[in-house]
């Protein structure tokens, strides 16, 4: 079968099979759309009594639109055309006199669900892989093939609105409950069962909405609902993401319009959003994430071991958090510390993570007890003999780490992998004291472990590539994003983030108002401003990393003396008695102790000036990292910064931001500043080179540096 | 005399009075935690374990065949089977001997065995009146009928059946365990003072053992509390500061009028678990394992339930006869202290020709026990008695102590509610 779809008639039953060639899944690419359009004309000639749409792919109905093709679209006009084409096709499907039914066993997302919604009836399987949803808002646009109109008309606005706004999918059983599907069958013999049931052609369903939904579908109800949803979205997105807001508008207005008008409004909004810069960054980010997930899989004939037994050294906040993660993913974890008090704090840290899940109902109390039971605290190395992986998270002191790692190594199986979770210390220096340095590398988790998706996997010259591959695989299995980086001081994320923090401190020392700087950066999209972040992390931790970087990179990483003075005066941030800020009547105010230390008198900075100074120094350092091969691509660099520091996703990461702002302007600014501080601002060679060649750091949708 | 079975390793959780530090952990959690630690420390590989056998008395409703629940939760593969055994207070011992029997018969090579009990979590039940009321209400058809039945409700229906109390009562003779101890005290003329003195002795011995760190090698600390924010590392019912005067002040609990048994000279209701790993001697030799000790032989006996406390005398008599030993062949002895009266009764019966003639069908006494060799680190009156786990605890305790003292053979024996006794002979060297 080389065609993308085929049509068979058996009596008064027509079967439309989807089987896009050379792909694991069906996507609504040009080829499949061509095929469907052709078949639709054929079917319209002689419509059968019943038309069933079936996918021949394993565990997939239709995964959605083809994102590769979307990435090639540029202008608003392109997107408008794409939307029109799909809408026209689905309208034809909806207007067929036949009873149309989608038989869904597997992924049914985006355009796939929009197609299914154009059918009269949907039957689903109960497989965990059967997922129905409209995830478009996550990519910065809204469903454009009728989804915003047909979903609320099918299941009621009360259920449709959150589904579209969160972009989350639901499984077969939930689909049945919400009324998105009419029947749900066992996945194992799904098709046979459907065919059996289809002998009697089912009636088109006319759902009766309940009184709440009917109430909310009145003009007043819609207005109320839209207002509430808008407030909710603004709270979460701070207005940086236009897609959900647009979705609310299109859904609430569309319900009162005739279908044709509603669809026109939908595709106009879709085209506007999909061609926006925000959407392009989010689509790129989605691709980066997918590439990260897909790359580094086992080669043919290879397979990675399951992590069934692991161990953590040091049961502090990090150790406890890592143990909680490993146990949650089914591994039995030994958790060693030097006293029971330490182990107790590790257990508490893990229990807190689980309790949060129990509260959210994503875990039952029994599951929590079992996960806790998989963690075994110990003072000795008991049970380490079985560990496939040991993650060390003890005190950040080179001598201590070397001693602990060496001692631990002697208790391990020779195939065990041993890792250090350090935020700045040299992995190579640790490796130098070990007997099996090839089975050792860095695994840098970010705090809090259960929230931060990034894990830096740090190789050193002696590490075994297979060990690295195995680790990348495990990190992905834990639901985290691994980024492979070279062993340089600060690794990737801290090395780029620290200059930003230091520059912010420099600005305050020059007399600019820290509250305004924080506000400007939050407005830019950062989850919190640099000073708020410094308080969260702890100024002592920040100062320590700053010194390590100063040692490694020389005067360009010279930390502001303000930080050291604050640490001296015990202004450590949130964990102490406040840092830049302190709490007063549950409100964050500027810490009087910090004001006294600084001297007071703040000037109001210019927003552009703040953004330029804080970002360009970061971008410059990012260029150096690319130049030195700390990370393999601008793509992974951007991904790491977004996943590891909360760099605003809609800005696409430092490299993408740099390209958007214009590299020549950035270079010009840096050169200007470097006349005053040559060490601090000297532009990276790579930056100069790229500007000279007229290139960019990133290339959306295509091959990246 | 049959071949001995190797006991590779043995550990227990700290024992905690019911309703205190371990109350948030169910019996299966306690058992799984100790098995997890046993496996972490064991030279045996997980896949070498052929079966898990656990004793438990209360049998929690959420964990039918608790041994299987423990086996899965402690991290053993699903392919390893598990069964639960029940011989009341000797369930932990029964688990060990069941494993040993299967090893000796060649059906198993290695096994985990032990006992787990959470007496804190013994449930309260609705009584028959309430059950009947619910049943009628469910069957009622019309609203009027329902109303009629609802109006028949009496507050007294809510009186719960305390299963713990029920479990500690002999279902045949109807006496509570405390009353059987009173019987023994009457039979042998054991005074209140003698009982309190022995209770004091038990606390003092246990406290001294804790102070010297002698119990530490057998205990593995545990994370507990509803938020897992506490580490429990020690038994919490041992009272170093216990004195005779305060014991004497307590009122008799079971027979308030003319009794002698108080909560002070009885063992407390306790939570805890204990487990050992076992293997055949061939396997131990082949893998050059260094076992903690060996199970040489064992015996079980039945007797009048109203005097169940004397069970150890009956079981030990059989054990001695079968092996041609005398009491002097044991370097150390652990006799479980359910009650001071019961322990003292055993002591007298062991040394009594009359008792031997009357009850054991033998011409001379089983043999006197030397107080310097019995319960040297205190007994259940101080340490506690999580019924399903104690049997395993005695085996572990005596082997650790024999090893520490450089001695060879020990006797661990226990009285069993319902009228039985069980006795195990344990050795350090094969």
PDB file of C-alpha atoms in Angstrom, chain B residues 101-267:
ATOM      1  CA  UNK B 101      11.272 -27.967  56.705  1.00  0.00           C
ATOM      2  CA  UNK B 102      10.970 -27.066  53.046  1.00  0.00           C
ATOM      3  CA  UNK B 103      14.714 -26.579  52.815  1.00  0.00           C
ATOM      4  CA  UNK B 104      15.365 -29.937  54.497  1.00  0.00           C
ATOM      5  CA  UNK B 105      12.930 -31.670  52.186  1.00  0.00           C
ATOM      6  CA  UNK B 106      14.847 -30.191  49.251  1.00  0.00           C
ATOM      7  CA  UNK B 107      11.973 -28.138  47.886  1.00  0.00           C
ATOM      8  CA  UNK B 108      13.657 -24.836  48.668  1.00  0.00           C
ATOM      9  CA  UNK B 109      17.289 -23.800  48.859  1.00  0.00           C
ATOM     10  CA  UNK B 110      17.002 -20.266  50.226  1.00  0.00           C
ATOM     11  CA  UNK B 111      14.124 -18.516  51.932  1.00  0.00           C
ATOM     12  CA  UNK B 112      13.187 -15.392  53.825  1.00  0.00           C
ATOM     13  CA  UNK B 113      11.179 -15.993  56.975  1.00  0.00           C
ATOM     14  CA  UNK B 114       9.952 -13.835  59.809  1.00  0.00           C
ATOM     15  CA  UNK B 115       7.016 -12.195  61.441  1.00  0.00           C
ATOM     16  CA  UNK B 116       5.299  -8.836  61.336  1.00  0.00           C
ATOM     17  CA  UNK B 117       2.607  -7.366  63.530  1.00  0.00           C
ATOM     18  CA  UNK B 118       0.962  -3.993  63.896  1.00  0.00           C
ATOM     19  CA  UNK B 119      -1.174  -4.332  66.998  1.00  0.00           C
ATOM     20  CA  UNK B 120      -1.907  -0.587  66.710  1.00  0.00           C
ATOM     21  CA  UNK B 121      -3.900  -1.387  63.623  1.00  0.00           C
ATOM     22  CA  UNK B 122      -6.088  -4.164  65.037  1.00  0.00           C
ATOM     23  CA  UNK B 123      -9.494  -3.052  63.741  1.00  0.00           C
ATOM     24  CA  UNK B 124     -12.680  -2.330  65.603  1.00  0.00           C
ATOM     25  CA  UNK B 125     -15.724  -4.133  64.219  1.00  0.00           C
ATOM     26  CA  UNK B 126     -19.419  -3.441  64.271  1.00  0.00           C
ATOM     27  CA  UNK B 127     -21.238  -5.912  66.491  1.00  0.00           C
ATOM     28  CA  UNK B 128     -23.957  -8.318  65.298  1.00  0.00           C
ATOM     29  CA  UNK B 129     -26.755  -5.898  66.260  1.00  0.00           C
ATOM     30  CA  UNK B 130     -25.382  -3.184  63.975  1.00  0.00           C
ATOM     31  CA  UNK B 131     -24.673  -5.675  61.185  1.00  0.00           C
ATOM     32  CA  UNK B 132     -28.233  -6.903  61.448  1.00  0.00           C
ATOM     33  CA  UNK B 133     -29.523  -3.334  61.394  1.00  0.00           C
ATOM     34  CA  UNK B 134     -27.545  -2.542  58.202  1.00  0.00           C
ATOM     35  CA  UNK B 135     -28.776  -5.739  56.586  1.00  0.00           C
ATOM     36  CA  UNK B 136     -32.428  -4.990  57.295  1.00  0.00           C
ATOM     37  CA  UNK B 137     -32.045  -1.426  56.084  1.00  0.00           C
ATOM     38  CA  UNK B 138     -30.539  -2.583  52.789  1.00  0.00           C
ATOM     39  CA  UNK B 139     -33.388  -5.005  52.207  1.00  0.00           C
ATOM     40  CA  UNK B 140     -36.131  -2.524  53.078  1.00  0.00           C
ATOM     41  CA  UNK B 141     -38.223  -1.646  50.036  1.00  0.00           C
ATOM     42  CA  UNK B 142     -40.646   1.148  50.864  1.00  0.00           C
ATOM     43  CA  UNK B 143     -39.796   4.418  52.520  1.00  0.00           C
ATOM     44  CA  UNK B 144     -42.155   3.537  55.341  1.00  0.00           C
ATOM     45  CA  UNK B 145     -40.384   0.276  55.963  1.00  0.00           C
ATOM     46  CA  UNK B 146     -37.046   2.086  55.960  1.00  0.00           C
ATOM     47  CA  UNK B 147     -38.334   4.592  58.476  1.00  0.00           C
ATOM     48  CA  UNK B 148     -39.581   1.791  60.656  1.00  0.00           C
ATOM     49  CA  UNK B 149     -36.196   0.118  60.675  1.00  0.00           C
ATOM     50  CA  UNK B 150     -34.358   3.408  61.190  1.00  0.00           C
ATOM     51  CA  UNK B 151     -36.457   4.038  64.269  1.00  0.00           C
ATOM     52  CA  UNK B 152     -35.313   0.738  65.719  1.00  0.00           C
ATOM     53  CA  UNK B 153     -31.741   2.041  65.951  1.00  0.00           C
ATOM     54  CA  UNK B 154     -30.178   2.041  69.403  1.00  0.00           C
ATOM     55  CA  UNK B 155     -26.960   3.821  70.374  1.00  0.00           C
ATOM     56  CA  UNK B 156     -25.701   0.583  71.889  1.00  0.00           C
ATOM     57  CA  UNK B 157     -25.429  -0.848  68.369  1.00  0.00           C
ATOM     58  CA  UNK B 158     -22.395   1.386  67.866  1.00  0.00           C
ATOM     59  CA  UNK B 159     -20.423  -0.368  70.593  1.00  0.00           C
ATOM     60  CA  UNK B 160     -17.448  -1.747  68.689  1.00  0.00           C
ATOM     61  CA  UNK B 161     -16.022  -5.228  68.960  1.00  0.00           C
ATOM     62  CA  UNK B 162     -12.380  -4.769  69.882  1.00  0.00           C
ATOM     63  CA  UNK B 163     -10.607  -7.404  67.806  1.00  0.00           C
ATOM     64  CA  UNK B 164      -7.418  -7.051  69.797  1.00  0.00           C
ATOM     65  CA  UNK B 165      -9.244  -8.067  72.958  1.00  0.00           C
ATOM     66  CA  UNK B 166     -10.955 -10.855  71.071  1.00  0.00           C
ATOM     67  CA  UNK B 167      -7.643 -12.109  69.715  1.00  0.00           C
ATOM     68  CA  UNK B 168      -6.162 -12.247  73.197  1.00  0.00           C
ATOM     69  CA  UNK B 169      -8.951 -14.432  74.493  1.00  0.00           C
ATOM     70  CA  UNK B 170      -8.938 -18.227  74.260  1.00  0.00           C
ATOM     71  CA  UNK B 171     -11.978 -19.000  72.112  1.00  0.00           C
ATOM     72  CA  UNK B 172     -12.433 -22.457  73.633  1.00  0.00           C
ATOM     73  CA  UNK B 173     -12.015 -21.978  77.374  1.00  0.00           C
ATOM     74  CA  UNK B 174     -13.092 -18.323  77.054  1.00  0.00           C
ATOM     75  CA  UNK B 175     -10.316 -16.998  79.257  1.00  0.00           C
ATOM     76  CA  UNK B 176      -8.236 -13.972  78.386  1.00  0.00           C
ATOM     77  CA  UNK B 177      -4.489 -14.516  78.249  1.00  0.00           C
ATOM     78  CA  UNK B 178      -4.140 -12.524  81.469  1.00  0.00           C
ATOM     79  CA  UNK B 179      -6.475 -14.944  83.272  1.00  0.00           C
ATOM     80  CA  UNK B 180      -4.416 -17.932  82.079  1.00  0.00           C
ATOM     81  CA  UNK B 181      -1.423 -16.232  83.689  1.00  0.00           C
ATOM     82  CA  UNK B 182      -3.452 -15.793  86.893  1.00  0.00           C
ATOM     83  CA  UNK B 183      -4.146 -19.555  86.753  1.00  0.00           C
ATOM     84  CA  UNK B 184      -0.443 -20.321  86.555  1.00  0.00           C
ATOM     85  CA  UNK B 185       0.226 -17.967  89.460  1.00  0.00           C
ATOM     86  CA  UNK B 186      -2.431 -19.787  91.517  1.00  0.00           C
ATOM     87  CA  UNK B 187      -1.156 -23.268  90.562  1.00  0.00           C
ATOM     88  CA  UNK B 188       2.399 -22.529  91.596  1.00  0.00           C
ATOM     89  CA  UNK B 189       1.714 -20.068  94.386  1.00  0.00           C
ATOM     90  CA  UNK B 190       3.518 -17.213  92.648  1.00  0.00           C
ATOM     91  CA  UNK B 191       3.106 -13.951  94.537  1.00  0.00           C
ATOM     92  CA  UNK B 192       2.552 -10.457  93.239  1.00  0.00           C
ATOM     93  CA  UNK B 193       5.925  -9.407  94.641  1.00  0.00           C
ATOM     94  CA  UNK B 194       7.757 -12.185  92.806  1.00  0.00           C
ATOM     95  CA  UNK B 195       6.091 -11.172  89.548  1.00  0.00           C
ATOM     96  CA  UNK B 196       6.918  -7.495  89.979  1.00  0.00           C
ATOM     97  CA  UNK B 197      10.479  -8.351  90.888  1.00  0.00           C
ATOM     98  CA  UNK B 198      10.893 -10.341  87.698  1.00  0.00           C
ATOM     99  CA  UNK B 199       9.311  -7.548  85.642  1.00  0.00           C
ATOM    100  CA  UNK B 200      11.813  -5.149  87.170  1.00  0.00           C
ATOM    101  CA  UNK B 201      14.626  -7.586  86.402  1.00  0.00           C
ATOM    102  CA  UNK B 202      13.484  -7.765  82.789  1.00  0.00           C
ATOM    103  CA  UNK B 203      13.557  -3.975  82.406  1.00  0.00           C
ATOM    104  CA  UNK B 204      16.928  -3.724  84.126  1.00  0.00           C
ATOM    105  CA  UNK B 205      18.480  -6.406  81.949  1.00  0.00           C
ATOM    106  CA  UNK B 206      17.084  -4.856  78.777  1.00  0.00           C
ATOM    107  CA  UNK B 207      18.145  -1.359  79.818  1.00  0.00           C
ATOM    108  CA  UNK B 208      21.660  -2.599  80.526  1.00  0.00           C
ATOM    109  CA  UNK B 209      21.746  -4.308  77.111  1.00  0.00           C
ATOM    110  CA  UNK B 210      20.637  -1.108  75.397  1.00  0.00           C
ATOM    111  CA  UNK B 211      23.201   0.912  77.306  1.00  0.00           C
ATOM    112  CA  UNK B 212      25.974  -1.476  76.305  1.00  0.00           C
ATOM    113  CA  UNK B 213      24.765  -1.477  72.731  1.00  0.00           C
ATOM    114  CA  UNK B 214      24.076  -5.224  72.776  1.00  0.00           C
ATOM    115  CA  UNK B 215      20.680  -4.921  71.047  1.00  0.00           C
ATOM    116  CA  UNK B 216      21.977  -2.583  68.371  1.00  0.00           C
ATOM    117  CA  UNK B 217      23.341  -5.207  65.952  1.00  0.00           C
ATOM    118  CA  UNK B 218      19.892  -6.783  65.568  1.00  0.00           C
ATOM    119  CA  UNK B 219      17.890  -3.555  65.166  1.00  0.00           C
ATOM    120  CA  UNK B 220      17.595  -1.544  61.948  1.00  0.00           C
ATOM    121  CA  UNK B 221      16.192   1.987  62.298  1.00  0.00           C
ATOM    122  CA  UNK B 222      13.045   2.796  60.419  1.00  0.00           C
ATOM    123  CA  UNK B 223      11.450   5.885  58.907  1.00  0.00           C
ATOM    124  CA  UNK B 224       8.040   6.386  60.526  1.00  0.00           C
ATOM    125  CA  UNK B 225       5.293   8.878  61.195  1.00  0.00           C
ATOM    126  CA  UNK B 226       2.427   9.795  58.882  1.00  0.00           C
ATOM    127  CA  UNK B 227       4.818  12.212  57.121  1.00  0.00           C
ATOM    128  CA  UNK B 228       7.834   9.915  57.412  1.00  0.00           C
ATOM    129  CA  UNK B 229       9.539  12.636  59.402  1.00  0.00           C
ATOM    130  CA  UNK B 230      10.837  10.486  62.249  1.00  0.00           C
ATOM    131  CA  UNK B 231      13.580   7.897  62.420  1.00  0.00           C
ATOM    132  CA  UNK B 232      12.857   5.222  65.021  1.00  0.00           C
ATOM    133  CA  UNK B 233      16.014   3.444  66.102  1.00  0.00           C
ATOM    134  CA  UNK B 234      15.269   1.952  69.529  1.00  0.00           C
ATOM    135  CA  UNK B 235      12.671  -0.096  71.357  1.00  0.00           C
ATOM    136  CA  UNK B 236      10.503   2.345  73.269  1.00  0.00           C
ATOM    137  CA  UNK B 237       9.002   0.223  76.040  1.00  0.00           C
ATOM    138  CA  UNK B 238      12.212  -0.492  77.961  1.00  0.00           C
ATOM    139  CA  UNK B 239      12.261   1.561  81.161  1.00  0.00           C
ATOM    140  CA  UNK B 240      15.745   2.053  82.614  1.00  0.00           C
ATOM    141  CA  UNK B 241      14.315   4.023  85.548  1.00  0.00           C
ATOM    142  CA  UNK B 242      11.705   1.400  86.473  1.00  0.00           C
ATOM    143  CA  UNK B 243      11.482   0.702  90.216  1.00  0.00           C
ATOM    144  CA  UNK B 244       9.689  -1.857  92.276  1.00  0.00           C
ATOM    145  CA  UNK B 245       7.567   0.616  94.225  1.00  0.00           C
ATOM    146  CA  UNK B 246       5.801   1.960  91.152  1.00  0.00           C
ATOM    147  CA  UNK B 247       5.197  -1.576  89.857  1.00  0.00           C
ATOM    148  CA  UNK B 248       3.638  -2.483  93.183  1.00  0.00           C
ATOM    149  CA  UNK B 249       1.211   0.409  92.967  1.00  0.00           C
ATOM    150  CA  UNK B 250      -0.519  -0.887  89.821  1.00  0.00           C
ATOM    151  CA  UNK B 251      -3.933  -2.501  90.140  1.00  0.00           C
ATOM    152  CA  UNK B 252      -4.423  -6.033  88.837  1.00  0.00           C
ATOM    153  CA  UNK B 253      -5.769  -5.619  85.312  1.00  0.00           C
ATOM    154  CA  UNK B 254      -7.468  -8.902  84.440  1.00  0.00           C
ATOM    155  CA  UNK B 255      -8.828  -9.871  87.836  1.00  0.00           C
ATOM    156  CA  UNK B 256      -9.152  -6.592  89.738  1.00  0.00           C
ATOM    157  CA  UNK B 257     -10.556  -8.288  92.849  1.00  0.00           C
ATOM    158  CA  UNK B 258      -8.043 -10.954  93.765  1.00  0.00           C
ATOM    159  CA  UNK B 259      -5.599 -11.061  90.873  1.00  0.00           C
ATOM    160  CA  UNK B 260      -1.858 -10.440  90.717  1.00  0.00           C
ATOM    161  CA  UNK B 261      -1.223  -9.803  87.015  1.00  0.00           C
ATOM    162  CA  UNK B 262      -0.877  -6.081  86.203  1.00  0.00           C
ATOM    163  CA  UNK B 263       0.061  -4.215  83.034  1.00  0.00           C
ATOM    164  CA  UNK B 264       3.415  -3.719  84.710  1.00  0.00           C
ATOM    165  CA  UNK B 265       4.261  -7.401  85.014  1.00  0.00           C
ATOM    166  CA  UNK B 266       2.811  -8.323  81.639  1.00  0.00           C
ATOM    167  CA  UNK B 267       4.289  -7.622  78.210  1.00  0.00           C
TER     168      UNK B 267
END
